[in-house]
PDB file of C-alpha atoms in Angstrom:
ATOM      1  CA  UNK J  17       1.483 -71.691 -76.582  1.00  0.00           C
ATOM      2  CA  UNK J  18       1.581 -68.297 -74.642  1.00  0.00           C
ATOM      3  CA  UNK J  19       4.455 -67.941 -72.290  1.00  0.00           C
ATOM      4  CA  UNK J  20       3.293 -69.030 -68.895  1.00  0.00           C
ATOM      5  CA  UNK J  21       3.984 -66.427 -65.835  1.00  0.00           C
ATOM      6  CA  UNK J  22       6.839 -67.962 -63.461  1.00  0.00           C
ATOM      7  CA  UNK J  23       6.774 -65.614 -60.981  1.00  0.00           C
ATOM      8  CA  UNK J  24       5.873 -66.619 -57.470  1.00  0.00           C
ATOM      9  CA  UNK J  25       2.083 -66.474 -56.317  1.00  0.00           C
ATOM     10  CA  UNK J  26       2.262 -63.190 -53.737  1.00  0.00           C
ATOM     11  CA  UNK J  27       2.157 -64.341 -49.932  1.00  0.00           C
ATOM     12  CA  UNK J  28       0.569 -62.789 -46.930  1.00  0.00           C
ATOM     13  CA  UNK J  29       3.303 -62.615 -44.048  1.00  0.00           C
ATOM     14  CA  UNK J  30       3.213 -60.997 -40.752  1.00  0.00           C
ATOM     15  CA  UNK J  31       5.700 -58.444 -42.275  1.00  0.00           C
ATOM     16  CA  UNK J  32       3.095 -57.052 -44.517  1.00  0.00           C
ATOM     17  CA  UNK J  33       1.337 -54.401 -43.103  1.00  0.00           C
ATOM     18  CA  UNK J  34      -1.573 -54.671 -45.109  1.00  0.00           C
ATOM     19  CA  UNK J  35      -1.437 -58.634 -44.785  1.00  0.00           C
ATOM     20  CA  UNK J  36      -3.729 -60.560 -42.806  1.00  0.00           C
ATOM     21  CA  UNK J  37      -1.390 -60.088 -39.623  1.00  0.00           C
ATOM     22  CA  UNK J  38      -0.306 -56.588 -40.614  1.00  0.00           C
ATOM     23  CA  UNK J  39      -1.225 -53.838 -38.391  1.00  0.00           C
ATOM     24  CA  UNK J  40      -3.232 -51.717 -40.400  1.00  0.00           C
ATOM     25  CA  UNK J  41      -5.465 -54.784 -41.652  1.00  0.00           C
ATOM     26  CA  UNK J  42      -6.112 -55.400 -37.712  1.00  0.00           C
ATOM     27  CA  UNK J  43      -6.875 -51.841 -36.864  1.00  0.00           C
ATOM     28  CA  UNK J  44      -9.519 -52.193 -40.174  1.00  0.00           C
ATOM     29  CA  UNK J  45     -10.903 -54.815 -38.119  1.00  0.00           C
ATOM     30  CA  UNK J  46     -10.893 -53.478 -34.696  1.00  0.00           C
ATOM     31  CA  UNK J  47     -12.708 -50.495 -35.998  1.00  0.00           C
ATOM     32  CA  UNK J  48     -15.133 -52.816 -37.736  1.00  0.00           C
ATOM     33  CA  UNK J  49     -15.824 -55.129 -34.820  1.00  0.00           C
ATOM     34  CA  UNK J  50     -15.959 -52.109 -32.320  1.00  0.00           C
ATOM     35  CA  UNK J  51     -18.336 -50.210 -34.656  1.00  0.00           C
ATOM     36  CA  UNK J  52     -21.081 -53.082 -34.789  1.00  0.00           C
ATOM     37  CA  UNK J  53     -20.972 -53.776 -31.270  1.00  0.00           C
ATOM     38  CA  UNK J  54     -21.441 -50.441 -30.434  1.00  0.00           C
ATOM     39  CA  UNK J  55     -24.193 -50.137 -33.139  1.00  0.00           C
ATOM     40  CA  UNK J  56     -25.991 -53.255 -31.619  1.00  0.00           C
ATOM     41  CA  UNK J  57     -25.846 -51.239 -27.903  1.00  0.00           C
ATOM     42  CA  UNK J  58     -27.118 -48.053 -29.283  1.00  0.00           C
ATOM     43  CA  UNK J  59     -30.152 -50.379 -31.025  1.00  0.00           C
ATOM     44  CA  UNK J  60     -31.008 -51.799 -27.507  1.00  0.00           C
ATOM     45  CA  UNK J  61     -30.752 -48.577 -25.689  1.00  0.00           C
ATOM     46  CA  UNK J  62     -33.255 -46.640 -28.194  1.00  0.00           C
ATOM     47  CA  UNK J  63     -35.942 -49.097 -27.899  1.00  0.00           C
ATOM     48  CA  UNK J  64     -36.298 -47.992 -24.952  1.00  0.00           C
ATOM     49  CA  UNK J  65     -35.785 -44.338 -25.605  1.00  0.00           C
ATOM     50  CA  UNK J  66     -37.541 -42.565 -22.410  1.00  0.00           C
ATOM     51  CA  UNK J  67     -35.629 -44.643 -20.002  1.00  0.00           C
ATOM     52  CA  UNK J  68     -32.269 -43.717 -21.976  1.00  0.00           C
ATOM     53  CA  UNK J  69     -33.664 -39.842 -21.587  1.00  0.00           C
ATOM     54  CA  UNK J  70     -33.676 -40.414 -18.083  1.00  0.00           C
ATOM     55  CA  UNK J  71     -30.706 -41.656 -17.553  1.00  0.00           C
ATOM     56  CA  UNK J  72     -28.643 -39.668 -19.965  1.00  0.00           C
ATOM     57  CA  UNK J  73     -30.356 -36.970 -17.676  1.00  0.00           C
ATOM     58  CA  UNK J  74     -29.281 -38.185 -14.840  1.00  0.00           C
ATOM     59  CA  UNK J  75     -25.815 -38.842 -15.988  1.00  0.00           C
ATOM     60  CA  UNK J  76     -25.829 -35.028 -16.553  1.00  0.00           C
ATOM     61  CA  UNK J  77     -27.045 -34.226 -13.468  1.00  0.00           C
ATOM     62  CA  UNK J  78     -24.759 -35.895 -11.638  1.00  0.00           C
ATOM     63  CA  UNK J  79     -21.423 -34.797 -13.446  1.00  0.00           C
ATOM     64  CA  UNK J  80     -22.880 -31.552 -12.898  1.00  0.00           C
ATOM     65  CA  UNK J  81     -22.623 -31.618  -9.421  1.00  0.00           C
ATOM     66  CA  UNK J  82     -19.320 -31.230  -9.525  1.00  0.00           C
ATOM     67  CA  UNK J  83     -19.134 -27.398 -11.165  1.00  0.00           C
ATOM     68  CA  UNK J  84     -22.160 -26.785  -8.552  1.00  0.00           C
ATOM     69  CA  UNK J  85     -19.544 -26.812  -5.927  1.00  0.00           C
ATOM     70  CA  UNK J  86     -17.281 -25.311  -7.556  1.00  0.00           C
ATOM     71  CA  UNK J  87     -19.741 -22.203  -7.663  1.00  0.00           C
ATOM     72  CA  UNK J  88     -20.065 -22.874  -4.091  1.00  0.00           C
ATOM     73  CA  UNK J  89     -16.496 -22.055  -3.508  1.00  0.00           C
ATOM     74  CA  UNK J  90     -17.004 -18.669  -5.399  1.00  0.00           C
ATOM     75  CA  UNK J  91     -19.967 -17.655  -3.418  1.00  0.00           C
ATOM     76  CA  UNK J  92     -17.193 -17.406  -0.740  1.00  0.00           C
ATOM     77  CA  UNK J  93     -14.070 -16.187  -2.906  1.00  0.00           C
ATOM     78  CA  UNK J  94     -13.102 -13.982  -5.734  1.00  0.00           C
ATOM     79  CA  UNK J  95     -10.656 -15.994  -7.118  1.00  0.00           C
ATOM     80  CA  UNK J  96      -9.195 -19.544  -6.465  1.00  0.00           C
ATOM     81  CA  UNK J  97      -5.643 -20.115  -6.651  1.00  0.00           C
ATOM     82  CA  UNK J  98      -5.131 -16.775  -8.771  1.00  0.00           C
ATOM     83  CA  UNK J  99      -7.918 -17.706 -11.233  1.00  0.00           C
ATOM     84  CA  UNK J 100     -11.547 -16.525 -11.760  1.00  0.00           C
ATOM     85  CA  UNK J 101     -14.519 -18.464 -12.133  1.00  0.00           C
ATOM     86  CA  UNK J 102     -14.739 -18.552 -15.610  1.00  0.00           C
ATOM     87  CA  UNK J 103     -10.766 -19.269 -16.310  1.00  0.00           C
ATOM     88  CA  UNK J 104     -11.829 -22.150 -13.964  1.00  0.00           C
ATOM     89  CA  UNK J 105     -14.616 -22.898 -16.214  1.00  0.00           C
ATOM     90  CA  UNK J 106     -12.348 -23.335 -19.232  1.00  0.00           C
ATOM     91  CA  UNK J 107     -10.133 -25.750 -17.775  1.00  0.00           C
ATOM     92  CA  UNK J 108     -13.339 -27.288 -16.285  1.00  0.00           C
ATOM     93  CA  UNK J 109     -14.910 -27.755 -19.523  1.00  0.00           C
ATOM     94  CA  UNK J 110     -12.388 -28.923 -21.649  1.00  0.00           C
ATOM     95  CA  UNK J 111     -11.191 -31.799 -19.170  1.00  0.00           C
ATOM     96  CA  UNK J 112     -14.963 -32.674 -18.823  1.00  0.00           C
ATOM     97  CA  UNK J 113     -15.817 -33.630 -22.524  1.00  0.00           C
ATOM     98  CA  UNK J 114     -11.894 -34.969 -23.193  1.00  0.00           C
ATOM     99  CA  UNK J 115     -12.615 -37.468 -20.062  1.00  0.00           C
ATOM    100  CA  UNK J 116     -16.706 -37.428 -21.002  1.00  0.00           C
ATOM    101  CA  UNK J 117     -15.433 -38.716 -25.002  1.00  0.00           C
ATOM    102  CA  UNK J 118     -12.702 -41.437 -23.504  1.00  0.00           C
ATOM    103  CA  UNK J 119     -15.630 -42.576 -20.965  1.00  0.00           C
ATOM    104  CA  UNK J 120     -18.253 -42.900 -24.159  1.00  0.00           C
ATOM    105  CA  UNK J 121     -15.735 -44.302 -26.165  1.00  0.00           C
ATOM    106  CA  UNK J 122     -14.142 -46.581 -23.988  1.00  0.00           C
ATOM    107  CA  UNK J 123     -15.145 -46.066 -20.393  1.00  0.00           C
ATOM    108  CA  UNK J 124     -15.929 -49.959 -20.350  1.00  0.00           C
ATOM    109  CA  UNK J 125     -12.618 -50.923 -20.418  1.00  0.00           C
ATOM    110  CA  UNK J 126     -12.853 -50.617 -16.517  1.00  0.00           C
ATOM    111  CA  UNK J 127     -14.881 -53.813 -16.290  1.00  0.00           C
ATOM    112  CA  UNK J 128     -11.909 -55.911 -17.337  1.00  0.00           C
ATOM    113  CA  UNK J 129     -10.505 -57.172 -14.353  1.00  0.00           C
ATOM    114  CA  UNK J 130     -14.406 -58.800 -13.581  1.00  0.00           C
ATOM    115  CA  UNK J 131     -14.061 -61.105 -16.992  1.00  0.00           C
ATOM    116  CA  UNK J 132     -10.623 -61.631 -15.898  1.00  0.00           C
ATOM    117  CA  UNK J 133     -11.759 -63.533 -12.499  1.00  0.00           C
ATOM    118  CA  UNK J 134     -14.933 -64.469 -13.500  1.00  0.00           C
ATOM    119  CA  UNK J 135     -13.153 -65.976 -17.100  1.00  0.00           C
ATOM    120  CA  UNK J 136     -15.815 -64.411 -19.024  1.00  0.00           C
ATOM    121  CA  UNK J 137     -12.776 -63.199 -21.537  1.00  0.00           C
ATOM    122  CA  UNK J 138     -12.279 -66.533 -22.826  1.00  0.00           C
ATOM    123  CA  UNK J 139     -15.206 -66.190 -24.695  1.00  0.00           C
ATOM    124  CA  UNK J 140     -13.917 -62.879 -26.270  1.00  0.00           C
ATOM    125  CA  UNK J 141     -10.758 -64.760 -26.927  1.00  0.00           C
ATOM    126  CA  UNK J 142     -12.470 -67.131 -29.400  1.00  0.00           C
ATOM    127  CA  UNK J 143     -14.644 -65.070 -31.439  1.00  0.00           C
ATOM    128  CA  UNK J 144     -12.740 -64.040 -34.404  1.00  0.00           C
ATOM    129  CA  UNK J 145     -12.579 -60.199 -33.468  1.00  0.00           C
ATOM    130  CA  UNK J 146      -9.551 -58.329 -32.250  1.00  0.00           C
ATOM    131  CA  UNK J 147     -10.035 -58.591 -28.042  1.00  0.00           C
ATOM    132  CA  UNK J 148      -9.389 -54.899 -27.346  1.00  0.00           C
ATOM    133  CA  UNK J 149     -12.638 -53.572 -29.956  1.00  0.00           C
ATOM    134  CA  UNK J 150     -14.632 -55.968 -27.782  1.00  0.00           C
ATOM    135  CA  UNK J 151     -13.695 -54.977 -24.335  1.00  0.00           C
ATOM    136  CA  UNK J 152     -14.283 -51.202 -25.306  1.00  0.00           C
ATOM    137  CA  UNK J 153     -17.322 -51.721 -27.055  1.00  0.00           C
ATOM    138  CA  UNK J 154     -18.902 -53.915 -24.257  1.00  0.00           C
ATOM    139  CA  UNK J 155     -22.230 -52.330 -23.095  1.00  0.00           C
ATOM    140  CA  UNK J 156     -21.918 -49.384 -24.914  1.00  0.00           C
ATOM    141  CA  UNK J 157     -23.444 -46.537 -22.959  1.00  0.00           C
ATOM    142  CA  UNK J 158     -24.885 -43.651 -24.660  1.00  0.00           C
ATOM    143  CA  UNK J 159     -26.137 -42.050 -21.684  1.00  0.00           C
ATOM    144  CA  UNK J 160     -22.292 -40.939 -21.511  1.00  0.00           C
ATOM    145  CA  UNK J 161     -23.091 -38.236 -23.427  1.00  0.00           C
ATOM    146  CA  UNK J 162     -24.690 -36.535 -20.717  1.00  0.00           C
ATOM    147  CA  UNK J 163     -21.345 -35.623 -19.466  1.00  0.00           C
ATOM    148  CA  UNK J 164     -19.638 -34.020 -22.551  1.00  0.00           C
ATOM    149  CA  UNK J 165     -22.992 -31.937 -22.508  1.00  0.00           C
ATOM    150  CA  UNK J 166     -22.827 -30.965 -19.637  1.00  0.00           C
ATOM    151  CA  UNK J 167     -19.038 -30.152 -19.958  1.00  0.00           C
ATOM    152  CA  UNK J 168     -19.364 -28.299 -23.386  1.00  0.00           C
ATOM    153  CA  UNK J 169     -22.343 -26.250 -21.680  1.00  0.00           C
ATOM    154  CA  UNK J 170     -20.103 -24.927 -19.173  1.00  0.00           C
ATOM    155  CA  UNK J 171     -16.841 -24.065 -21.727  1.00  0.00           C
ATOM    156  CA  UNK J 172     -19.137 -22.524 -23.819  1.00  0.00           C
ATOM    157  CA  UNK J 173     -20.079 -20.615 -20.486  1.00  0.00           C
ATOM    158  CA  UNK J 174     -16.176 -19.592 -19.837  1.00  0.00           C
ATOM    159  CA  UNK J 175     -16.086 -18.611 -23.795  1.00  0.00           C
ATOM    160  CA  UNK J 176     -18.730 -16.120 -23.279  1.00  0.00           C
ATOM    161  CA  UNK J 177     -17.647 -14.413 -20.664  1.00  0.00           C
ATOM    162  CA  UNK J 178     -13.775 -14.723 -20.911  1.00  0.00           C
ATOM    163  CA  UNK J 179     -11.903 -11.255 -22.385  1.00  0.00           C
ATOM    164  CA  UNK J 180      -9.530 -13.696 -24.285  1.00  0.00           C
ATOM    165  CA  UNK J 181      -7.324 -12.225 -27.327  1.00  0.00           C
ATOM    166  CA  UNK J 182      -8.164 -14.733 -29.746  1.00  0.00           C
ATOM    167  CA  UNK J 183      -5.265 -15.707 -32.459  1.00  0.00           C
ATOM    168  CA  UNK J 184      -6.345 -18.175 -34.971  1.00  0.00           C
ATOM    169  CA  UNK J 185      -3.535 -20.556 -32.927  1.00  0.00           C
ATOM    170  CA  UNK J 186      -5.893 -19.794 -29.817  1.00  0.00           C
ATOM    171  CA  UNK J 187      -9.197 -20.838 -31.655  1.00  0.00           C
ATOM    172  CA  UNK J 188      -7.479 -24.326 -33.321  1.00  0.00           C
ATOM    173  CA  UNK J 189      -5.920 -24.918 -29.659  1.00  0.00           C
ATOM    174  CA  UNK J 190      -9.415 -25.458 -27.803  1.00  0.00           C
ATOM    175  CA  UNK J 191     -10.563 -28.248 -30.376  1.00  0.00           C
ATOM    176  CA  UNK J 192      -6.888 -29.706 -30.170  1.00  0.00           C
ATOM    177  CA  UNK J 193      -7.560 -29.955 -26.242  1.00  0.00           C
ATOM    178  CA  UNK J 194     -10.448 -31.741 -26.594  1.00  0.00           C
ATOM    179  CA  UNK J 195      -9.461 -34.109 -28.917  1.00  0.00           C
ATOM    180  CA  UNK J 196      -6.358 -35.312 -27.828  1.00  0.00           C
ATOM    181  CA  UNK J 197      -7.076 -35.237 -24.421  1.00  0.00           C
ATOM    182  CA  UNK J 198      -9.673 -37.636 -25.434  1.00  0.00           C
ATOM    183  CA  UNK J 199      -7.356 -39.688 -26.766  1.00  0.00           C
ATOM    184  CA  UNK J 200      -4.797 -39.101 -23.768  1.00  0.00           C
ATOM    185  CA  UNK J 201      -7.672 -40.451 -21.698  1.00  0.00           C
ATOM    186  CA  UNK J 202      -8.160 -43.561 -23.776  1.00  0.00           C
ATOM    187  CA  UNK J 203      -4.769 -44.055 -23.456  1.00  0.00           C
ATOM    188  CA  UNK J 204      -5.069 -44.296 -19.863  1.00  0.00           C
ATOM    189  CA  UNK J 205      -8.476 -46.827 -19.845  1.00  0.00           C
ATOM    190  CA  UNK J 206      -6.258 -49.193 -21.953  1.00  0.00           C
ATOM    191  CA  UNK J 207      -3.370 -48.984 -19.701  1.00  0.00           C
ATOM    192  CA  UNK J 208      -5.299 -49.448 -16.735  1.00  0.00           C
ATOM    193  CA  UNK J 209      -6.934 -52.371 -18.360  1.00  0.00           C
ATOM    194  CA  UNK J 210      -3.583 -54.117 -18.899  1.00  0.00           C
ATOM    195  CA  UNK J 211      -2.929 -53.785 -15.394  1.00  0.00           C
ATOM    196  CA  UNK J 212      -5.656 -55.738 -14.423  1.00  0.00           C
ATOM    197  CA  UNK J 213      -4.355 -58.678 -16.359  1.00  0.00           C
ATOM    198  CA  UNK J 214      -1.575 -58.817 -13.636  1.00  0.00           C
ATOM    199  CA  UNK J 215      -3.868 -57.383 -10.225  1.00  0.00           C
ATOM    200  CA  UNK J 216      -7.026 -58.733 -11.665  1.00  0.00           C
ATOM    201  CA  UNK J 217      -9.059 -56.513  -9.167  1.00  0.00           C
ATOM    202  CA  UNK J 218      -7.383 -52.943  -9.486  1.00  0.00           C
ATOM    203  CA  UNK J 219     -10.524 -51.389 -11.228  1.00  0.00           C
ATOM    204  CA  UNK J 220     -10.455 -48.401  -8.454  1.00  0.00           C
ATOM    205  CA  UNK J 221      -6.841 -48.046  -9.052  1.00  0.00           C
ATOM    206  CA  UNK J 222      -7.729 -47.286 -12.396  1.00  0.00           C
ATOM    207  CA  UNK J 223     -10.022 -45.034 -11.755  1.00  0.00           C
ATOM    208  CA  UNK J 224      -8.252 -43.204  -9.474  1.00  0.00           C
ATOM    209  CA  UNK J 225      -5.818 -42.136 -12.644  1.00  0.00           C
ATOM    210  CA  UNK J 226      -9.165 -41.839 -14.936  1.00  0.00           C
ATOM    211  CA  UNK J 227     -12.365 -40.128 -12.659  1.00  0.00           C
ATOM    212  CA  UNK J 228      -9.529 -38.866 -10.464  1.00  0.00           C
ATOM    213  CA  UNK J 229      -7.186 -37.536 -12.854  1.00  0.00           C
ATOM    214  CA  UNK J 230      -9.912 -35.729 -15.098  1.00  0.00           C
ATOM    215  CA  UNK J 231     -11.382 -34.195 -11.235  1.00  0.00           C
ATOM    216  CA  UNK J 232      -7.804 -32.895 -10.850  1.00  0.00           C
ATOM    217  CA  UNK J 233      -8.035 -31.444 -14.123  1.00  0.00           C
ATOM    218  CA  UNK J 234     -10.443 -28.847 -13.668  1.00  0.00           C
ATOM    219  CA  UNK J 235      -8.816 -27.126 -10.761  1.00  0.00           C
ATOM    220  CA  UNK J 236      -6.092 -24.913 -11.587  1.00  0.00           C
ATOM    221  CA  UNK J 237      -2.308 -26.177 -11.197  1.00  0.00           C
ATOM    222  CA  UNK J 238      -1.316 -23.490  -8.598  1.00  0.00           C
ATOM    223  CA  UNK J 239      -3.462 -25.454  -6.347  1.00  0.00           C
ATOM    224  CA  UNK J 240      -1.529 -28.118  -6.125  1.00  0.00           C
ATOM    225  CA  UNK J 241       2.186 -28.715  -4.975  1.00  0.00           C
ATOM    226  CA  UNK J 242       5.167 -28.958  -7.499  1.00  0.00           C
ATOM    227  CA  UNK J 243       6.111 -32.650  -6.673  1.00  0.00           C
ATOM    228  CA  UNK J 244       2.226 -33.703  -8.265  1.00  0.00           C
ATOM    229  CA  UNK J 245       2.935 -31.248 -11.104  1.00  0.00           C
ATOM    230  CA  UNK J 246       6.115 -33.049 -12.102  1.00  0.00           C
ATOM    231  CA  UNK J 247       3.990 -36.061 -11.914  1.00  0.00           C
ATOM    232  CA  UNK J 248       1.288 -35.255 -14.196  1.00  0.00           C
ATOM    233  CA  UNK J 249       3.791 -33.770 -16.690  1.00  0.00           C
ATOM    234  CA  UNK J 250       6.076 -35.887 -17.197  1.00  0.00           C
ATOM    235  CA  UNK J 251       5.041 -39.752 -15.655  1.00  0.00           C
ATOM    236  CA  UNK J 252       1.645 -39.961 -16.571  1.00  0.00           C
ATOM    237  CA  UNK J 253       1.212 -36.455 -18.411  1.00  0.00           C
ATOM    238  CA  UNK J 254      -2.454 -35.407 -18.004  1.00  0.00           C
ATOM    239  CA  UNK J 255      -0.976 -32.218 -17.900  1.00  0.00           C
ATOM    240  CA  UNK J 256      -1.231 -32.323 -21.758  1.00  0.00           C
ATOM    241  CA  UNK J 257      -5.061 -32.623 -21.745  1.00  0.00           C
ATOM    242  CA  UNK J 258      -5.851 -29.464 -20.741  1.00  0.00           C
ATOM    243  CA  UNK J 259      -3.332 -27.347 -18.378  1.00  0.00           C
ATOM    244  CA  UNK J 260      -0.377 -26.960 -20.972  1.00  0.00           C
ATOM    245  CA  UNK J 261      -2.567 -25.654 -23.498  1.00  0.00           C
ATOM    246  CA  UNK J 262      -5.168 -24.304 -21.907  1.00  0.00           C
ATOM    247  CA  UNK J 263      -2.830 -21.611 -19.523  1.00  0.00           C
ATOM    248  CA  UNK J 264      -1.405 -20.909 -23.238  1.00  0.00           C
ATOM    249  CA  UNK J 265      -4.577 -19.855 -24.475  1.00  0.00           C
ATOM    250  CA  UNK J 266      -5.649 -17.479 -20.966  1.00  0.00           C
ATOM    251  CA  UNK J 267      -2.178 -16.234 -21.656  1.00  0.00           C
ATOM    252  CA  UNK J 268      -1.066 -17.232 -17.930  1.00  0.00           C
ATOM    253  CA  UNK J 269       2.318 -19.478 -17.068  1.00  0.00           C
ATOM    254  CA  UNK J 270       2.500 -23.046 -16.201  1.00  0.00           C
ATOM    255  CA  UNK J 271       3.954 -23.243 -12.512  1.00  0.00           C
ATOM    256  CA  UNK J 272       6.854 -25.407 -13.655  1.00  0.00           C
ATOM    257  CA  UNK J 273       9.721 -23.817 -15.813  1.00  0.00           C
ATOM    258  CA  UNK J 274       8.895 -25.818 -18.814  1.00  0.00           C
ATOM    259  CA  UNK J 275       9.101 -24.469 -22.801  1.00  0.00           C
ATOM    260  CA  UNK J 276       6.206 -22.537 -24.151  1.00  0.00           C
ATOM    261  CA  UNK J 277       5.865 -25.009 -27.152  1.00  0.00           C
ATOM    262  CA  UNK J 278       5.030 -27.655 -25.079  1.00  0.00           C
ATOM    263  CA  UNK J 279       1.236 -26.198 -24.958  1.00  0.00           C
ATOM    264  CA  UNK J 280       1.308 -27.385 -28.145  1.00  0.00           C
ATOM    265  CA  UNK J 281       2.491 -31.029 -27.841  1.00  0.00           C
ATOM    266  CA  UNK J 282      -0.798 -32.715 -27.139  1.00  0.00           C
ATOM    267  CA  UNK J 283      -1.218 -34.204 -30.310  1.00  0.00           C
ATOM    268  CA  UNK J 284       2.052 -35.924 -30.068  1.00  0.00           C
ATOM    269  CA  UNK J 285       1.720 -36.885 -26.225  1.00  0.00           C
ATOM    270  CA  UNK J 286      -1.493 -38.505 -27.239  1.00  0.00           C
ATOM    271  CA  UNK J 287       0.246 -40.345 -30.133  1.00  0.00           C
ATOM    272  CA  UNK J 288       3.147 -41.251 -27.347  1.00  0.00           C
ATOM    273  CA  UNK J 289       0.430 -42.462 -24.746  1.00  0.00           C
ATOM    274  CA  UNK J 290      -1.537 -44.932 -27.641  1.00  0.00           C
ATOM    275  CA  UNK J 291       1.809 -46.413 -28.298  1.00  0.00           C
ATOM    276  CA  UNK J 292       2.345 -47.368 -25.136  1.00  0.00           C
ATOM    277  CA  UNK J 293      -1.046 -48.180 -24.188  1.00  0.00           C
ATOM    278  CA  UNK J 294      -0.864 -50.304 -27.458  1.00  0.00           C
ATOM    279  CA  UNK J 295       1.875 -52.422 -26.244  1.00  0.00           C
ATOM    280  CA  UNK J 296       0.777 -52.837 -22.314  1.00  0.00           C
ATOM    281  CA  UNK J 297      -2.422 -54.193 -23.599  1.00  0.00           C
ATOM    282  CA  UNK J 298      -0.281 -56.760 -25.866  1.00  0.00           C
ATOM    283  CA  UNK J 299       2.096 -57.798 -23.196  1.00  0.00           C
ATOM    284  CA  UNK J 300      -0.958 -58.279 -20.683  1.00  0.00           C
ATOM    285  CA  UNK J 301      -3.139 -60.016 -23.198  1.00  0.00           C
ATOM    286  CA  UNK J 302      -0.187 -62.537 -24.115  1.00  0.00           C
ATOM    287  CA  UNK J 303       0.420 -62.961 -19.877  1.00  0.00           C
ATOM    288  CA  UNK J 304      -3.228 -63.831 -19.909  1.00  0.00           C
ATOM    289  CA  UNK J 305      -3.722 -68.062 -18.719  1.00  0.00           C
ATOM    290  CA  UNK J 306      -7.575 -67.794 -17.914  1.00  0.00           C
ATOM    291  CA  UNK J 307      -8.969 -68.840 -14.456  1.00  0.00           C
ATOM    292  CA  UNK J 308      -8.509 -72.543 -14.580  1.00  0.00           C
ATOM    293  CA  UNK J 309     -10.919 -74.734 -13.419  1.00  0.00           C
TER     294      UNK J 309
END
């Protein structure tokens, strides 16, 4: 008779990263969850595909308003706080598709705090998804992309006419901009969205730290006073998304005396600001008791 194998069958365990409970097996399923919800929203929107013209058309429009009066300002003014018009453009466009990719992403995360009152999240609570790919993916709006259009019309704009001497570390910083202030952004949706666990009607405090912090982001940090810089650096550092590194790469100083490398820190802010994000959403999901009856 052939020897039989003694050793113990192999157990799943919440220690096991790639276990059931592990966190890489629920980021798998986040990803998968978020990308067929978002799939089914893109479906519904393109069978109706001249209404989603429109509005993705209008959604352009409308975030374009706000580098119309910016050119307004020039038509007075050379300059604006020490920088030209397309310097301003740069910063412009870069914290319009970050914020324009976050909003597409995840912009619904905004509507939390109305399934919190109106216990509409209990039903995302029993479906056997992970709660946070549901919440994002919720009415997925593709019209969204009207504003990173519009944003990377106007930064290719401030490329074209900018006299920039371009490094190869210049060229991979603009991309790195982009992307991790997208993420930065996220970052912020998911924070804000914990807080509404708690406030349960704080979606316009949210969004003063999203729309508002991605409108302060394509002005130029001399306009503002040092006490706000300190803020944006180093409490809630939108900074990252676009003014570190994109001062680096018009070759002009940041207004506070902070190291030159952090222009390139980004990347790891963004990976700071998930982490954090990450466990906010946990502690507010766990806090979470419904509406009663």
């Amino acid at each position: 008779m052939a020897d039989v194998d003694e050793r113990p069958a192999t157990t799943v365990t919440e220690d096991d990263p790639f276990g059931a409970y592990g966190p890489y097996r629920r980021l798998r399923d986040g990803l998968r969850a978020y990308r067929m919800i978002a799939a089914m929203w893109i479906r519904s929107t393109m069978a109706y595909r001249a209404s989603f013209v429109m509005t993705a058309f209008g959604n352009f429009a409308a975030t374009a308003l706000d580098f119309v009066a910016i050119l307004l300002m020039f038509s007075q003014v050379d300059e604006l706080g020490g920088f030209t018009l397309p310097e301003i453009a740069l910063l412009y466009g870069t914290s319009a598709m970050a914020f324009g990719l976050a909003d597409l992403m995840i912009g619904s995360m905004d509507r939390l705090g109305r399934r919190v009152r109106d216990g509409t999240l209990d039903t995302l609570l029993v479906r056997p998804a992970p709660v946070l790919a549901q919440v994002a993916a919720d009415k997925f709006a593709l019209r969204r992309l009207g504003r990173v259009t519009q944003g990377a019309l106007v930064l290719g704009y401030a490329l074209t006419t900018l006299d920039i001497d371009w490094t190869p570390l210049k060229v991979l910083t603009l991309p790195m901009m982009v992307v991790s202030g997208g993420v930065i952004f996220a970052a912020v949706f998911v924070g804000g969205a914990a807080f509404q666990f708690v406030a349960q009607d704080a979606s316009e405090v949210q969004n003063a730290f999203t729309y508002g912090g991605a409108t302060l982001l394509q002005y130029p940090p001399a306009l503002f006073a040092k006490d706000l810089l300190r803020g944006v650096t180093f409490v809630l550092p939108l900074a990252f998304v676009n003014w570190l590194p994109g001062l680096y790469v018009l070759g002009r100083p940041y207004p506070l005396d902070v190291p030159h490398w952090l222009a390139f820190a980004p990347p790891l802010v963004a990976a700071a600001c998930c982490l954090l994000a990450g466990a906010a959403w946990r502690a507010g999901l766990r806090s979470y008791r419904s509406t009663g009856s």
